[in-house]
Coordinates of C-alpha atoms in Angstrom, one line a residue:
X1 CA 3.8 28.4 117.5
X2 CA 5.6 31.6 116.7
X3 CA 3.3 34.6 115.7
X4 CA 5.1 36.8 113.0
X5 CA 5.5 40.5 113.2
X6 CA 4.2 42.2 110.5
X7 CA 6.8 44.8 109.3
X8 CA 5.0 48.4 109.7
X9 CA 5.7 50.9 106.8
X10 CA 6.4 54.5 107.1
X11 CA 3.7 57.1 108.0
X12 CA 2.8 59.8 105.5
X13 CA 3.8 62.0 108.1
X14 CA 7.6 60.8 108.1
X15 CA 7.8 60.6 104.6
X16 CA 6.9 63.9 104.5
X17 CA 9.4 64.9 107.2
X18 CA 11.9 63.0 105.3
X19 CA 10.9 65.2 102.0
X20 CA 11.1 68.1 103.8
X21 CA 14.9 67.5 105.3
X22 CA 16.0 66.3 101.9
X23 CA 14.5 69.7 99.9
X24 CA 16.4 72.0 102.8
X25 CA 19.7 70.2 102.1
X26 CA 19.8 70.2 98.8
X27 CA 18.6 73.6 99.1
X28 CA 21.6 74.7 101.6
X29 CA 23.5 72.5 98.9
X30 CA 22.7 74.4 95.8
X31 CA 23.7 78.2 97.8
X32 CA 27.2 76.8 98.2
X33 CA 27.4 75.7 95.3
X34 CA 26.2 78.7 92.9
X35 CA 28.3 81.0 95.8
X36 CA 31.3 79.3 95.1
X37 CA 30.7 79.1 91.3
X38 CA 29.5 83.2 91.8
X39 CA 33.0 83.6 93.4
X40 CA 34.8 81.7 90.9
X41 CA 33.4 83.8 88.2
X42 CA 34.4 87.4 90.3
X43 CA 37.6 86.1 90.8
X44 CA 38.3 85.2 87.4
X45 CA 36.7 88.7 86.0
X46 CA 38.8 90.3 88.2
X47 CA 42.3 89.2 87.2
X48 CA 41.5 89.2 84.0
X49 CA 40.9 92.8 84.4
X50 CA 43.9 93.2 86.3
X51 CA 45.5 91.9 83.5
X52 CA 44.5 94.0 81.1
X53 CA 45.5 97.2 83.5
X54 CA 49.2 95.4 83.7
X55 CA 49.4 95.5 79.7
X56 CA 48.3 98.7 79.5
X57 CA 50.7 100.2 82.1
X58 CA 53.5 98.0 80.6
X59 CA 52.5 99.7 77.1
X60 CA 52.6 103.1 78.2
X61 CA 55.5 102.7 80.3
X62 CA 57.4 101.7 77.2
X63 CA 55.6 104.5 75.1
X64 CA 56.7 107.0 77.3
X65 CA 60.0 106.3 78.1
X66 CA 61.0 105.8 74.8
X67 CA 59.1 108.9 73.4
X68 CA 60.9 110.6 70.3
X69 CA 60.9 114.0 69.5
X70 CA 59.9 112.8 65.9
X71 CA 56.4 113.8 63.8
X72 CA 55.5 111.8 61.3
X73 CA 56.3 113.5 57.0
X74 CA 52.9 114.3 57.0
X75 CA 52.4 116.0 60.4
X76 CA 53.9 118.9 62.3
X77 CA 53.5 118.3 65.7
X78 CA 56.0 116.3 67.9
X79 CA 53.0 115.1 70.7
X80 CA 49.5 115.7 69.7
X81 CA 46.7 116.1 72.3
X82 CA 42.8 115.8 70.7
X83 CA 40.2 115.5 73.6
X84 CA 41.2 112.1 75.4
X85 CA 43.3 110.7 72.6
X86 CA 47.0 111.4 72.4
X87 CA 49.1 110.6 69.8
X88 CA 53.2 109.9 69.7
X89 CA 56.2 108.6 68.2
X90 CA 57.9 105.9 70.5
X91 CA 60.3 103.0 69.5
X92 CA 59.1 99.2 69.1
X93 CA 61.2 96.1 69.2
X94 CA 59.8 93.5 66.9
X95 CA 61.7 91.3 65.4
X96 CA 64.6 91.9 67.3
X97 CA 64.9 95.5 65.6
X98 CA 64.1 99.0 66.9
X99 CA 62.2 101.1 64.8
X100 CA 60.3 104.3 64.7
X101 CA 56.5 103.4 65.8
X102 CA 53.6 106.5 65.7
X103 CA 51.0 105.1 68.2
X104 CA 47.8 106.9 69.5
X105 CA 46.0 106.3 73.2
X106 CA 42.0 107.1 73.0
X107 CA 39.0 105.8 74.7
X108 CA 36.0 105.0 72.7
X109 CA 32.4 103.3 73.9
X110 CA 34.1 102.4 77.5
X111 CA 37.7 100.8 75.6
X112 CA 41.0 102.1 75.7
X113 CA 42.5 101.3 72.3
X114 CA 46.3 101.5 71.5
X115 CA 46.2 102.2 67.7
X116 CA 49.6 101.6 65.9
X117 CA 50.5 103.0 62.3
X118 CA 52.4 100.4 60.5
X119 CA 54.9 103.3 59.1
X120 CA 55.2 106.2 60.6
X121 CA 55.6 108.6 57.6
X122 CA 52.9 106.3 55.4
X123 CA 50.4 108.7 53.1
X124 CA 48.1 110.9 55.4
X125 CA 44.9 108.4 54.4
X126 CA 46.7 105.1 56.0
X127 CA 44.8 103.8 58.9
X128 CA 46.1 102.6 62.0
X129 CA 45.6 99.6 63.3
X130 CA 43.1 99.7 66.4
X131 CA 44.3 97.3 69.1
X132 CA 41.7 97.6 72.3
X133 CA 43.9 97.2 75.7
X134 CA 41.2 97.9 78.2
X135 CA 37.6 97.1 78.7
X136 CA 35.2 98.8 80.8
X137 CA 36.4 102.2 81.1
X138 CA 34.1 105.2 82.2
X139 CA 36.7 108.0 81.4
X140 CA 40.4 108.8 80.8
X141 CA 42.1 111.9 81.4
X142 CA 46.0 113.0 80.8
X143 CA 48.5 115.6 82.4
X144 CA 51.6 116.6 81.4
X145 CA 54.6 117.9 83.2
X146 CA 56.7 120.7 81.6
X147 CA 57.8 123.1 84.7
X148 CA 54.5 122.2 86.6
X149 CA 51.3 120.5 85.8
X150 CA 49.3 121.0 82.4
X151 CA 45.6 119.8 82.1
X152 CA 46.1 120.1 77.9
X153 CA 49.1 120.5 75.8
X154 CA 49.3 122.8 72.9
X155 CA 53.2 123.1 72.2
X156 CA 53.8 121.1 68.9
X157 CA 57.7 121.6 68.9
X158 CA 58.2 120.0 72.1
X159 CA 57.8 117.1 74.5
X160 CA 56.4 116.7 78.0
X161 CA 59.0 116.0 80.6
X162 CA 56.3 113.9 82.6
X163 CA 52.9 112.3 81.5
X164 CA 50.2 111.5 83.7
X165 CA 47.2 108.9 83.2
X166 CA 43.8 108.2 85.0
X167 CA 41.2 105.6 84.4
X168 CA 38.4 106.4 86.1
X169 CA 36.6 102.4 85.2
X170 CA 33.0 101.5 85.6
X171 CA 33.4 99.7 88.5
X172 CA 34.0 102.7 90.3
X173 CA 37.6 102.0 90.3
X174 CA 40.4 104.4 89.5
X175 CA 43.7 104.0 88.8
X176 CA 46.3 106.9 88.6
X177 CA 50.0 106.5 86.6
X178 CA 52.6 108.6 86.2
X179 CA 55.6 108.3 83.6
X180 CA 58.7 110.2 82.9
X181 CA 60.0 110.5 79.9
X182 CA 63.2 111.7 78.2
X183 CA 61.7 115.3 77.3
X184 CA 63.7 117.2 74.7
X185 CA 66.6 115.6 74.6
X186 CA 69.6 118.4 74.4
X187 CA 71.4 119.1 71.0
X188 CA 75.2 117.0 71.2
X189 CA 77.7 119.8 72.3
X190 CA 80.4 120.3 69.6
X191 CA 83.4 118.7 70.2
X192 CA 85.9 120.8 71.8
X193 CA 89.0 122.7 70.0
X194 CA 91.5 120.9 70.6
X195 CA 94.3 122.9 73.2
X196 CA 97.0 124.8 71.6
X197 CA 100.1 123.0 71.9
X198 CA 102.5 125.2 74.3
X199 CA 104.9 127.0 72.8
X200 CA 109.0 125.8 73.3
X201 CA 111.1 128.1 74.6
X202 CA 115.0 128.8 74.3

């Protein structure tokens, strides 16, 4: 007669061996995991700051090359520096239509704002609307180009024949533009007398 083999159970001590492999690979599980998700999230920060830095080159690149020598009714100067903040007449295109747009660049509490009149010779009290472009910025700081580089512009009858921007972000980051723009445009030559006709001869 057959004897039969009682089936033997695990030890404490492999069940605690087997614990032990489980908790390091879920461990070595979980790092890749949060790493990847960590990367995800960087990556995703990152162009959307990128995109950000494309709108607001794309916005001053328009701004600049389509500056107007043009103040607004209630105000004298042309291009208007203040500190950080500078302020302009460009053209828009909304609606299909080009029009007159006064716009001013500024940083406030680490944003670079893009704030936009809605007329350009409205009553000296109308606010503009304040459209933040940029996040995170540490500083900003503008030259201008008129016969060599200016740190500040003080000459309220004329326009820049350059303009140059740098974001200086909290990252550490800095990023460095540099636009031309159409200056002061010269006055249209008057047309030219018209040539005598030559005089017939016998």
């Amino acid at each position: 007669m057959k004897k039969t083999r009682r089936q033997r159970g695990f030890t404490l001590l492999e069940i605690m061996i087997a614990l032990t492999i489980f908790a390091v690979i879920s461990t070595l599980a979980w790092q890749i995991l949060d790493g990847a998700m960590r990367t995800s999230s960087v990556t995703d920060a990152s162009a959307a700051k990128l995109n950000q830095l494309q709108r607001a080159w794309s916005l001053m690149e328009r701004d600049f090359f389509q500056l107007q020598a043009r103040a607004p009714r209630n105000e004298p100067e042309l291009f208007r520096q203040e500190g950080d903040a500078l302020e302009l007449t460009t053209l828009n295109g909304v609606s299909g239509t080009v029009q007159l747009e006064r716009v001013r660049w500024r940083l406030e509490e680490g944003r670079l704002y893009r704030d936009v009149w809605p007329v350009i010779d409205g009553p000296a009290d109308v606010k503009p609307d304040e459209v933040p472009i940029v996040s995170g910025v540490k500083s900003l700081q503008w030259r201008f180009y008129r016969q060599g580089w200016l740190t500040a512009w003080h000459d309220a009858a004329h326009l820049p024949d350059g303009v140059e921007v740098t974001l200086t972000m909290e990252s550490g980051d800095t990023w460095r533009w540099v636009f031309t723009t159409p200056g002061d445009m010269p006055e249209v030559a008057a047309a030219a007398a018209p040539a005598p006709s030559p005089e017939t001869r016998p």
